[in-house]
Coordinates of C-alpha atoms in Angstrom, one line a residue:
M1 CA 96.1 105.8 79.5
T2 CA 93.9 109.3 80.6
T3 CA 92.4 110.1 84.1
A4 CA 89.5 111.2 84.9
P5 CA 86.7 111.8 88.2
T6 CA 85.2 108.8 89.3
S7 CA 81.8 108.6 87.2
P8 CA 78.2 107.6 88.1
P9 CA 76.5 104.7 87.7
L10 CA 75.5 103.4 84.2
S11 CA 71.7 103.1 83.9
P12 CA 69.9 100.0 82.9
T13 CA 69.2 101.8 79.7
S14 CA 72.2 103.3 79.1
P15 CA 74.1 102.4 75.9
G16 CA 77.4 101.0 77.9
S17 CA 75.0 98.6 79.5
P18 CA 76.0 95.5 79.8
G19 CA 74.3 92.5 77.0
L20 CA 72.4 89.1 78.5
N21 CA 76.2 87.6 78.1
D22 CA 77.4 90.1 80.4
R23 CA 74.8 90.4 82.7
I24 CA 74.9 86.0 83.2
L25 CA 78.5 86.2 84.1
F26 CA 77.8 89.1 86.8
W27 CA 75.0 87.4 88.3
A28 CA 77.5 83.3 88.1
S29 CA 80.1 85.9 89.8
F30 CA 77.6 87.1 92.4
A31 CA 76.6 83.3 92.9
T32 CA 80.1 82.4 93.6
L33 CA 80.3 84.5 96.8
I34 CA 76.7 83.3 97.9
A35 CA 77.8 79.7 98.2
A36 CA 82.1 81.8 99.6
G37 CA 79.8 83.4 102.0
I38 CA 76.9 80.4 102.9
G39 CA 80.1 78.4 104.0
F40 CA 81.8 80.4 106.0
S41 CA 78.5 81.5 107.6
V42 CA 77.3 78.0 108.3
R43 CA 80.8 77.8 110.4
G44 CA 81.2 80.7 112.5
V45 CA 77.3 80.5 112.8
K46 CA 76.9 77.0 114.3
L47 CA 79.6 74.7 113.2
L48 CA 82.7 76.4 114.9
E49 CA 80.5 75.3 118.1
D50 CA 79.5 71.9 117.2
W51 CA 83.3 70.6 116.5
G52 CA 84.0 71.8 119.2
N53 CA 82.4 70.0 121.5
Q54 CA 81.9 66.6 119.1
Y55 CA 85.8 66.3 118.6
G56 CA 87.4 68.8 121.5
F57 CA 89.0 71.3 119.8
T58 CA 90.2 74.7 121.9
Q59 CA 89.1 78.1 120.5
T60 CA 92.5 78.2 119.0
E61 CA 92.6 75.1 117.2
L62 CA 88.9 76.1 116.0
G63 CA 90.5 79.5 114.7
T64 CA 93.6 77.7 113.0
I65 CA 90.8 75.8 111.6
S66 CA 88.7 78.1 110.1
G67 CA 92.4 80.5 109.4
G68 CA 93.8 78.0 107.4
G69 CA 91.1 78.2 105.3
L70 CA 91.4 81.6 104.4
V71 CA 95.3 81.4 103.7
G72 CA 94.4 79.0 101.5
F73 CA 91.9 81.4 99.8
G74 CA 94.8 84.2 100.0
L75 CA 96.7 81.6 98.0
A76 CA 94.6 80.5 95.4
I77 CA 94.1 83.9 94.5
I78 CA 97.9 85.3 94.4
F79 CA 98.3 82.2 92.2
F80 CA 95.5 82.3 90.0
S81 CA 96.0 86.1 89.3
F82 CA 99.0 85.2 87.2
F83 CA 97.3 83.1 85.2
A84 CA 93.9 84.6 85.0
D85 CA 94.5 86.4 81.4
R86 CA 97.3 83.3 80.1
F87 CA 94.6 80.4 80.6
G88 CA 91.7 81.7 80.3
Y89 CA 88.7 83.0 83.6
G90 CA 86.3 80.2 81.9
K91 CA 89.2 77.2 82.3
L92 CA 89.5 78.7 86.3
M93 CA 86.2 78.6 87.0
L94 CA 85.8 75.1 86.3
V95 CA 89.3 74.2 88.6
A96 CA 87.1 76.5 91.0
F97 CA 83.8 74.2 90.8
L98 CA 86.1 70.9 91.3
L99 CA 87.7 72.7 94.4
H100 CA 84.6 73.5 95.9
A101 CA 82.7 70.3 95.4
S102 CA 86.4 68.1 97.1
S103 CA 86.0 70.5 99.9
A104 CA 82.4 68.9 100.7
V105 CA 83.8 65.2 100.4
V106 CA 86.9 66.2 102.6
T107 CA 85.1 67.3 104.8
F108 CA 82.3 64.8 105.5
M109 CA 85.1 62.9 106.4
A110 CA 85.6 63.9 109.6
T111 CA 83.5 61.8 112.0
P112 CA 84.6 58.4 110.5
V113 CA 88.4 59.4 110.7
F114 CA 87.9 60.6 114.3
D115 CA 86.0 57.4 115.3
M116 CA 89.5 55.8 113.9
Y117 CA 92.1 58.0 114.7
G118 CA 90.8 60.6 116.9
K119 CA 91.1 64.1 117.6
A120 CA 94.4 65.0 115.5
G121 CA 92.4 62.8 112.7
A122 CA 89.7 64.8 112.2
F123 CA 91.5 68.3 112.7
W124 CA 93.4 67.0 109.7
C125 CA 90.3 66.6 107.8
L126 CA 87.6 69.7 109.1
N127 CA 91.4 71.6 108.0
L128 CA 92.5 70.0 104.5
G129 CA 88.8 70.8 103.6
M130 CA 88.5 74.2 104.8
W131 CA 91.9 74.6 102.6
L132 CA 90.5 73.3 99.1
F133 CA 86.9 74.9 100.2
A134 CA 89.5 78.7 100.2
L135 CA 90.9 77.3 97.2
G136 CA 88.4 76.7 95.4
N137 CA 87.1 80.5 96.6
G138 CA 89.7 82.0 95.9
T139 CA 90.0 81.1 92.6
C140 CA 86.4 82.2 91.7
E141 CA 87.9 86.0 93.3
A142 CA 91.0 85.8 91.1
V143 CA 88.5 85.8 88.3
I144 CA 85.3 87.8 89.4
N145 CA 86.9 91.4 90.3
P146 CA 89.2 91.5 87.0
L147 CA 85.8 90.0 85.5
T148 CA 84.0 92.8 86.5
A149 CA 86.4 95.6 86.2
T150 CA 86.6 94.7 82.9
L151 CA 82.5 93.9 82.4
F152 CA 82.1 98.0 83.8
P153 CA 85.4 100.2 83.2
K154 CA 83.8 103.2 83.6
N155 CA 82.1 102.3 87.3
K156 CA 84.2 99.6 88.7
T157 CA 83.8 100.8 92.1
H158 CA 80.3 100.8 91.9
W159 CA 79.8 97.6 90.7
L160 CA 82.7 95.9 93.1
N161 CA 80.6 96.9 95.8
I162 CA 77.2 95.1 94.2
L163 CA 79.1 92.6 92.9
H164 CA 80.4 91.8 96.9
A165 CA 77.4 92.2 98.3
G166 CA 76.9 88.9 97.5
W167 CA 79.2 87.9 100.2
P168 CA 76.6 89.0 102.8
L169 CA 73.8 87.6 101.4
G170 CA 75.2 84.3 101.8
L171 CA 75.9 85.2 105.2
I172 CA 72.4 85.9 106.3
L173 CA 71.3 83.0 104.1
G174 CA 74.1 80.8 105.9
A175 CA 72.4 81.8 109.4
A176 CA 68.6 82.0 108.3
I177 CA 69.3 78.5 107.0
M178 CA 70.8 77.5 110.5
L179 CA 67.8 79.1 112.1
G180 CA 65.9 76.8 110.0
F181 CA 67.6 73.7 110.6
D182 CA 66.9 74.6 115.1
Q183 CA 63.6 75.6 114.2
I184 CA 63.1 71.6 112.6
G185 CA 64.4 70.4 116.0
G186 CA 66.3 67.1 117.3
T187 CA 70.1 66.3 116.2
I188 CA 70.7 67.4 112.9
R189 CA 74.2 66.0 111.9
W190 CA 76.5 69.0 110.6
E191 CA 77.2 67.8 107.6
Y192 CA 73.8 68.6 106.3
K193 CA 74.2 72.0 107.3
L194 CA 77.3 72.7 105.7
G195 CA 76.2 71.1 102.5
V196 CA 73.9 74.0 101.8
F197 CA 76.6 75.6 100.1
L198 CA 76.9 73.2 97.1
I199 CA 73.7 74.5 95.6
P200 CA 75.1 78.0 94.8
V201 CA 78.1 76.3 93.6
L202 CA 75.9 73.9 91.1
I203 CA 74.2 77.4 90.2
Y204 CA 77.4 79.4 88.6
G205 CA 79.0 75.9 87.7
G206 CA 75.3 75.9 85.5
L207 CA 75.5 79.7 84.4
M208 CA 79.0 79.8 83.2
A209 CA 79.2 76.2 81.5
G210 CA 79.8 77.3 77.6
R211 CA 79.5 81.0 78.0
S212 CA 81.9 83.3 76.0
F213 CA 84.8 85.5 78.7
P214 CA 86.0 89.0 78.3
K215 CA 89.7 90.2 78.1
S216 CA 90.7 91.5 80.9
E217 CA 91.1 95.5 80.3
A218 CA 94.9 95.5 80.9
Q219 CA 95.5 92.6 78.2
S220 CA 93.2 93.8 75.5
A221 CA 95.3 96.9 75.6
G222 CA 98.0 95.4 74.7
I223 CA 99.8 95.0 78.3
P224 CA 101.3 91.9 79.1
L225 CA 102.0 90.3 82.5
T226 CA 105.0 91.5 82.6
G227 CA 104.0 94.6 82.6
M228 CA 101.0 94.1 84.8
M229 CA 103.6 92.6 87.0
K230 CA 106.1 96.1 86.9
Q231 CA 102.9 97.5 88.2
V232 CA 103.2 95.8 90.9
G233 CA 106.6 96.2 91.4
M234 CA 108.8 94.7 94.0
L235 CA 107.0 97.1 97.0
G236 CA 104.1 95.4 96.2
F237 CA 105.2 92.3 95.9
T238 CA 107.3 92.0 98.8
L239 CA 104.5 92.3 100.6
G240 CA 102.8 88.8 99.1
A241 CA 106.0 87.1 99.2
A242 CA 106.3 87.5 102.6
L243 CA 102.8 86.1 103.4
I244 CA 103.0 83.6 100.9
G245 CA 106.2 82.6 102.8
L246 CA 104.4 82.9 106.4
A247 CA 101.3 81.2 104.2
L248 CA 103.3 77.8 103.3
A249 CA 105.1 77.7 106.7
K250 CA 102.0 77.1 108.6
L251 CA 100.1 75.3 105.5
L252 CA 103.4 72.6 105.4
P253 CA 103.4 71.8 108.9
E254 CA 100.0 71.0 109.0
V255 CA 99.0 69.3 106.0
V256 CA 102.2 67.5 104.7
G257 CA 103.6 66.9 108.3
P258 CA 101.4 64.6 110.1
L259 CA 102.6 62.3 106.2
I260 CA 106.2 62.5 107.3
K261 CA 107.0 59.9 110.2
L262 CA 110.0 61.2 111.9
E263 CA 111.2 60.6 114.9
D264 CA 111.9 64.5 115.9
P265 CA 108.3 65.7 114.5
D266 CA 110.4 69.0 115.9
L267 CA 113.0 68.7 113.3
R268 CA 110.2 68.0 110.5
D269 CA 107.9 70.9 111.0
M270 CA 110.9 73.0 110.8
I271 CA 112.1 71.6 107.8
L272 CA 108.8 72.1 106.0
R273 CA 108.6 75.6 107.1
G274 CA 112.1 76.4 105.4
V275 CA 111.2 74.5 102.8
G276 CA 107.9 76.8 102.8
W277 CA 110.1 80.1 103.3
G278 CA 112.7 78.3 100.5
A279 CA 109.7 78.7 97.9
A280 CA 108.4 82.0 98.7
A281 CA 112.0 83.7 98.5
V282 CA 112.3 81.7 94.8
V283 CA 109.3 83.4 94.3
W284 CA 110.5 86.2 94.8
F285 CA 113.2 86.6 93.2
A286 CA 111.6 85.4 90.2
F287 CA 109.2 88.0 90.5
G288 CA 112.4 90.7 90.7
Y289 CA 113.9 89.4 88.0
V290 CA 111.0 88.9 85.0
T291 CA 110.9 93.2 86.4
N292 CA 114.1 93.4 86.5
F293 CA 113.4 94.3 89.7
S294 CA 111.5 97.6 89.1
I295 CA 110.4 99.0 92.2
G296 CA 106.8 100.0 91.5
S297 CA 104.7 102.9 93.0
W298 CA 104.8 103.1 97.3
V299 CA 101.0 103.5 97.2
I300 CA 100.3 100.3 95.9
A301 CA 102.0 98.8 98.2
F302 CA 100.7 101.1 100.7
F303 CA 97.3 99.7 99.9
Y304 CA 98.3 96.1 99.8
I305 CA 99.3 96.7 103.7
L306 CA 96.1 98.2 104.3
H307 CA 94.0 94.9 102.8
A308 CA 96.0 92.5 104.9
M309 CA 94.8 94.6 108.1
V310 CA 91.3 95.3 106.3
G311 CA 91.8 91.3 106.1
F312 CA 92.6 90.6 109.9
V313 CA 89.7 93.1 111.5
E314 CA 86.8 91.9 108.7
L315 CA 87.2 88.2 107.9
G316 CA 88.9 87.4 111.3
T317 CA 86.2 88.8 113.8
D318 CA 83.4 87.6 111.3
S319 CA 85.1 84.3 112.3
W320 CA 83.8 84.9 115.5
I321 CA 81.2 87.8 116.1
T322 CA 78.6 84.6 116.4
N323 CA 80.0 82.5 118.6
I324 CA 80.7 85.4 120.9
T325 CA 77.1 87.1 121.0
Q326 CA 76.0 83.7 121.6
Q327 CA 78.3 84.2 125.0
V328 CA 77.2 88.0 125.4
L329 CA 73.2 87.7 124.9
K330 CA 72.9 83.5 126.3
S331 CA 71.0 82.5 123.5
G332 CA 71.8 81.0 120.0
T333 CA 69.4 82.3 117.9
N334 CA 69.7 86.1 119.1
A335 CA 72.9 85.8 117.9
Q336 CA 72.2 84.1 114.6
L337 CA 69.5 87.0 114.1
A338 CA 72.5 89.5 115.1
F339 CA 74.4 88.4 112.8
I340 CA 71.6 88.2 110.2
W341 CA 71.1 92.3 111.2
T342 CA 74.6 93.2 110.4
N343 CA 74.6 91.7 107.0
V344 CA 71.4 92.8 105.5
L345 CA 72.9 96.1 106.4
M346 CA 75.9 95.1 105.1
F347 CA 74.3 93.6 101.6
T348 CA 71.8 97.0 101.2
L349 CA 74.9 98.9 101.6
R350 CA 76.9 97.5 99.0
F351 CA 74.4 96.8 96.8
F352 CA 73.1 100.7 96.0
A353 CA 77.0 101.8 97.1
G354 CA 76.4 103.8 93.7
P355 CA 75.2 106.7 94.7
I356 CA 77.4 107.0 97.7
V357 CA 80.6 106.1 95.9
H358 CA 79.6 108.9 93.7
K359 CA 78.9 111.3 96.3
I360 CA 82.2 110.6 98.5
N361 CA 85.8 110.1 97.7
P362 CA 86.5 106.5 97.8
V363 CA 89.2 107.0 100.3
G364 CA 87.4 109.8 102.3
L365 CA 84.5 106.5 102.4
L366 CA 87.5 104.1 103.8
F367 CA 88.6 106.3 106.4
G368 CA 84.9 106.9 107.5
S369 CA 84.3 103.1 107.6
A370 CA 87.5 102.8 109.3
C371 CA 86.6 105.2 112.5
L372 CA 82.7 103.2 112.3
G373 CA 84.7 99.7 112.8
T374 CA 86.9 101.2 115.3
L375 CA 83.8 102.8 117.4
G376 CA 82.2 99.6 116.8
L377 CA 85.0 97.3 118.4
Y378 CA 85.3 99.3 121.3
L379 CA 81.6 99.3 122.3
L380 CA 81.4 95.9 121.9
G381 CA 84.0 95.5 124.1
Q382 CA 82.6 96.7 127.3
D383 CA 80.4 95.9 130.0
F384 CA 77.5 98.1 129.0
T385 CA 76.9 96.2 125.8
N386 CA 75.9 93.0 128.1
S387 CA 72.0 93.2 127.2
V388 CA 70.1 92.8 124.2
W389 CA 70.0 96.0 122.3
P390 CA 73.3 98.0 123.4
W391 CA 75.0 94.7 122.0
V392 CA 72.7 95.1 118.8
G393 CA 73.3 99.0 118.7
A394 CA 77.1 98.4 118.9
V395 CA 76.9 95.9 116.4
T396 CA 75.1 97.8 113.9
I397 CA 78.1 100.4 114.4
Y398 CA 80.5 97.6 113.4
G399 CA 78.0 96.5 110.8
I400 CA 78.4 99.8 109.2
G401 CA 82.2 100.0 109.3
K402 CA 82.8 97.5 107.9
T403 CA 80.4 96.7 105.2
F404 CA 82.6 99.3 102.5
Y405 CA 86.3 98.1 103.1
W406 CA 87.1 95.0 100.8
P407 CA 85.1 95.9 97.6
T408 CA 86.0 99.6 97.9
L409 CA 89.5 98.8 98.4
L410 CA 89.7 96.8 94.7
G411 CA 88.2 99.3 93.3
V412 CA 90.2 101.8 94.3
I413 CA 92.9 99.7 93.5
S414 CA 91.6 98.9 89.9
E415 CA 91.1 102.6 89.5
R416 CA 94.1 103.8 90.0
F417 CA 96.7 101.1 88.8
P418 CA 94.2 99.2 85.5
K419 CA 97.5 98.5 84.2
G420 CA 98.2 95.8 86.9
G421 CA 95.0 93.9 85.7
A422 CA 94.1 90.6 87.5
L423 CA 97.5 90.9 88.9
A424 CA 97.2 93.6 91.2
L425 CA 93.6 93.4 92.4
G426 CA 94.5 89.3 93.5
L427 CA 97.3 90.2 94.9
S428 CA 94.9 93.2 96.8
G429 CA 92.7 90.5 97.9
G430 CA 95.6 87.8 98.4
V431 CA 97.4 89.2 101.1
G432 CA 93.3 90.6 102.6
M433 CA 93.0 86.8 102.7
I434 CA 96.1 85.6 104.3
G435 CA 96.3 87.9 106.4
A436 CA 93.2 87.2 108.1
G437 CA 94.0 83.5 108.1
I438 CA 97.8 83.9 109.9
L439 CA 96.8 86.4 112.1
G440 CA 92.9 86.9 112.1
T441 CA 90.9 84.0 112.8
P442 CA 93.6 82.0 114.5
G443 CA 94.6 85.3 116.6
I444 CA 91.3 86.5 118.0
G445 CA 91.0 82.6 118.5
Y446 CA 93.8 83.1 120.5
E447 CA 93.1 86.4 122.3
Q448 CA 90.1 84.4 123.7
D449 CA 91.6 81.5 125.4
Y450 CA 94.7 84.5 126.8
F451 CA 92.0 86.2 128.5
A452 CA 90.0 84.1 129.8
V453 CA 92.7 82.1 131.2
E454 CA 93.9 85.3 132.7
K455 CA 90.5 86.1 133.9
L456 CA 90.0 82.4 135.4
K457 CA 93.7 82.8 137.5
Q458 CA 92.8 85.4 139.1
T459 CA 91.8 83.9 142.0
P460 CA 92.5 80.4 143.2
E461 CA 89.2 79.3 143.7
G462 CA 89.1 80.3 139.8
E463 CA 93.0 78.5 139.2
A464 CA 91.5 75.4 140.3
T465 CA 89.0 75.2 138.2
Y466 CA 90.9 76.5 134.8
Q467 CA 93.0 73.2 136.3
R468 CA 90.3 70.9 135.8
Y469 CA 89.2 72.2 132.4
V470 CA 92.2 73.5 130.6
A471 CA 93.0 71.6 127.8
R472 CA 95.6 68.7 127.4
N473 CA 96.8 66.2 125.1
D474 CA 96.9 62.5 125.5
D475 CA 99.7 62.4 127.7
G476 CA 98.4 64.6 130.2
T477 CA 100.7 68.0 128.5
L478 CA 98.8 71.1 128.7
D479 CA 98.3 71.9 124.8
V480 CA 99.9 75.0 124.4
K481 CA 99.0 77.5 121.9
A482 CA 100.5 80.6 120.2
F483 CA 99.1 84.0 118.4
P484 CA 101.0 83.1 114.8
I485 CA 103.9 85.1 114.3
V486 CA 103.4 87.5 117.1
T487 CA 104.3 84.8 120.2
G488 CA 107.3 84.4 118.1
I489 CA 108.6 88.0 118.5
F490 CA 107.1 88.6 121.6
P491 CA 107.3 85.7 123.6
T492 CA 107.4 87.1 127.2
Q493 CA 104.5 89.8 126.4
V494 CA 102.4 87.0 123.7
P495 CA 103.0 84.0 125.3
K496 CA 101.6 80.8 124.6
V497 CA 98.5 79.5 126.7
A498 CA 96.6 76.3 127.4
G499 CA 92.8 77.5 126.3
I500 CA 89.6 75.9 128.3
D501 CA 88.7 72.6 126.7
N502 CA 85.8 73.1 124.4
A503 CA 84.6 69.0 124.5
K504 CA 85.0 69.5 128.3
L505 CA 83.0 72.7 128.4
D506 CA 80.4 71.0 126.3
V507 CA 79.7 68.5 129.3
F508 CA 79.7 71.0 131.8
K509 CA 76.9 72.8 129.4
D510 CA 74.8 69.6 128.8
Y511 CA 74.2 68.9 132.3
S512 CA 73.8 72.5 133.6
A513 CA 70.6 72.3 130.7
E514 CA 69.5 69.2 133.3
F515 CA 68.4 71.9 136.0
D516 CA 64.9 74.0 135.3
A517 CA 64.6 77.8 136.0
D518 CA 64.4 77.2 139.7
G519 CA 67.3 75.0 139.9
K520 CA 65.5 71.5 140.2
R521 CA 67.1 69.4 138.0
K522 CA 65.1 67.7 135.2
E523 CA 64.3 63.7 135.2
G524 CA 65.8 60.9 132.9
V525 CA 68.0 63.9 131.1
K526 CA 71.0 62.7 130.1
T527 CA 74.4 64.1 128.5
T528 CA 74.9 64.3 125.3
L529 CA 78.3 62.1 126.6
E530 CA 76.2 59.9 128.5
S531 CA 74.1 58.9 125.4
D532 CA 76.7 58.1 123.4
L533 CA 78.4 55.7 126.0
D534 CA 75.2 54.6 125.8
T535 CA 75.2 54.2 122.1
I536 CA 78.7 52.9 122.1
R537 CA 77.4 50.0 124.8
K538 CA 74.3 48.6 122.8
Q539 CA 76.4 48.4 120.0
E540 CA 79.0 45.7 121.8
A541 CA 76.4 44.1 123.5
A542 CA 74.5 43.8 119.5
G543 CA 77.5 42.4 118.2
Q544 CA 78.3 45.6 116.3
P545 CA 81.9 47.2 115.7
V546 CA 82.9 50.0 117.5
E547 CA 85.9 52.2 117.2
A548 CA 88.3 52.1 119.7
K549 CA 89.4 55.5 119.6
L550 CA 86.4 57.0 120.0
K551 CA 85.0 54.6 122.9
E552 CA 88.6 55.0 124.3
T553 CA 88.1 59.8 124.3
L554 CA 84.8 58.7 125.3
T555 CA 85.2 56.7 128.3
K556 CA 88.8 59.5 129.9
R557 CA 86.1 62.4 129.0
Y558 CA 83.4 60.3 131.4
E559 CA 85.9 59.6 134.0
W560 CA 87.2 62.9 133.9
W561 CA 83.3 64.1 134.4
E562 CA 82.4 61.8 137.2
K563 CA 86.0 62.1 138.9
E564 CA 86.4 65.8 138.5
G565 CA 83.6 67.6 136.7
R566 CA 80.7 66.7 138.6
P567 CA 81.7 67.2 142.0
N568 CA 83.3 71.0 141.5
Y569 CA 79.8 71.9 138.9
E570 CA 78.7 74.7 141.8
K571 CA 81.8 75.7 142.5
D572 CA 82.9 75.5 138.2
K573 CA 79.9 76.9 137.3
Q574 CA 80.4 81.1 138.2
P575 CA 84.2 81.2 137.2
L576 CA 83.7 79.5 133.9
T577 CA 81.1 81.7 132.6
D578 CA 82.2 85.2 133.7
A579 CA 85.7 84.1 131.9
K580 CA 84.4 83.1 129.2
L581 CA 82.8 86.2 128.8
Y582 CA 85.8 87.9 129.8
G583 CA 88.0 86.8 127.3
A584 CA 85.3 87.0 123.9
K585 CA 84.6 90.6 125.1
T586 CA 88.3 91.7 125.7
A587 CA 89.3 90.0 122.5
L588 CA 87.1 92.6 121.0
L589 CA 88.1 95.5 122.4
Y590 CA 92.1 94.5 121.7
T591 CA 91.0 94.2 117.7
A592 CA 89.4 97.7 117.5
A593 CA 93.0 99.0 117.4
V594 CA 93.7 97.6 113.6
P595 CA 90.8 99.7 112.2
A596 CA 92.2 102.4 114.6
V597 CA 95.3 102.1 112.8
L598 CA 93.5 101.7 108.8
A599 CA 92.0 105.1 109.6
L600 CA 95.0 106.7 110.3
G601 CA 96.5 105.3 107.3
F602 CA 93.4 105.8 104.5
L603 CA 93.8 109.5 106.3
L604 CA 97.3 109.8 105.2
L605 CA 96.7 108.6 101.5
I606 CA 93.7 111.5 101.9
V607 CA 96.3 113.9 102.4
Y608 CA 98.8 112.4 99.3
F609 CA 96.2 112.4 96.9
V610 CA 94.8 116.2 98.2
A611 CA 98.6 117.6 97.8
T612 CA 99.4 115.7 93.6
G613 CA 96.0 116.9 93.0
G614 CA 93.0 114.9 93.8
Y615 CA 91.6 111.4 93.1
K616 CA 91.0 110.6 89.9
Q617 CA 90.2 107.1 88.0
V618 CA 92.9 106.4 85.6
H619 CA 91.6 104.7 82.5
L620 CA 93.5 102.5 79.8
E621 CA 93.1 103.6 76.2
D622 CA 90.8 100.1 75.2
T623 CA 87.7 99.8 77.5
H624 CA 85.7 98.2 75.5
P625 CA 87.6 94.4 74.9
P626 CA 86.3 92.0 72.7
M627 CA 85.1 88.7 73.5
E628 CA 86.8 85.5 73.5
E629 CA 86.0 81.9 73.5
Y630 CA 87.6 79.6 76.8

């Protein structure tokens, strides 16, 4: 094993340039991230709003749906990283293709299931669909990162940045597709919008079919799986095992719980959480037994902690940023354009990252990124960014800041710990995704609910508005949600909160659209709720079957609107608008603390590398592994 400074990128004509098969594998890998980006973008740009309106979810519940997908993403990366070298990259990509296809089927069932079983049924379909989609993404990620590192062993950080430019490109395409649907006009079902992600899925499946895949750098150098595990060590894997336990404790009650009938659902969920933690403990002990409880390097463990925080701030914020921008700028089109702009920046900087990485120490690049990310989120949380150009300026700073986090972290781990192979990279990406899914996305959703409610409760008038629009269970009790994990540790400082019901809020927004700029009510305009009830009455009159649960849900909502919502429309208008905006911006302000901690962590690593002779890339002896058919 040798060390050397990070090399400049290979030119297209250099002897080390990849062959045709390698290039096809790389661009097929690029397409997997486009598929993931489109699916993520379409949900964040529009579908979260559509689902909240159609099914009556709160921001916290929507955050749980999106966050659960990210948790599945992380679990799949970690799980398949243990088997990537053993079974081969090609077989895993077939698994990924099947998972992506099945996710579409399950997600598209949400509306008919909602019609039969109500909100809980729709939540189950959307959550499970997100998990399948995320498992497909995670399986891809377990393959494409070590595959790219293998194809470009002397320029890993550069090519990993190019690879991960596929993610913002997918986000851009997803947002552009949503703009196109908006231009078409009319009511377009969300299923058509989401289905677009299947196009790059078919592309990567076609490109990879029948291809020869290389062995990983570590495997071709003769390092067995146990050697890769020892490189990670107990310090590194303990964080992964803890997050696996948290993920399973979240997953089992949500997915398996509804299938188990017990009189005491709280007891059922407690048992399932215990099973999740028990499974994680078994995995942790098995890892230790196989590695003789080898400690490993504290540096790689520290990188994993930082990657968990990167997942929180990058993917957690990305899940909400378009939704929040729309509230700030009061324009869905402007929100999507701002989203596209930040990801164009991200795509460009990642795609042409070679000269940047060559001139700047990669850990120094991460430190600078964290500083810009902190500044961007802080500015987004201020009142003076409530108009278009100040907001775009702050979003630009945030966008530049988040650009290099993910691929550069993976590049550094691959360069410094090549003996870890696919496992070291998979654990890093996995803890980042689980961190985003468990804490980032649902946590930022919780923050929005918490601060919006706090704003409403500042005045008696706002308190009355809150009582009218608060989310409630079917039995009328408050539908309270927690900040995952944090509420359990700090129940007083971070208490459970019942947020604003988005289904009620949608009726309010629809009614607001009935008035023109002069405040005069438009003739013949109906809310979506009224139109849906008209449709049900027509179906009944024609003798067509109508789902009883759907009729009951819409009728109760209409009764609420006629009794409480419409009579208090003028009283509620300003408090609701102010509270939602305050909750969104304050959530971003508090999230700025995460990249601030990241900056401190990267600064400590800079000091460490300076004290130990500087940052150098570690190479294994065999950097040209043979090709194998899988």
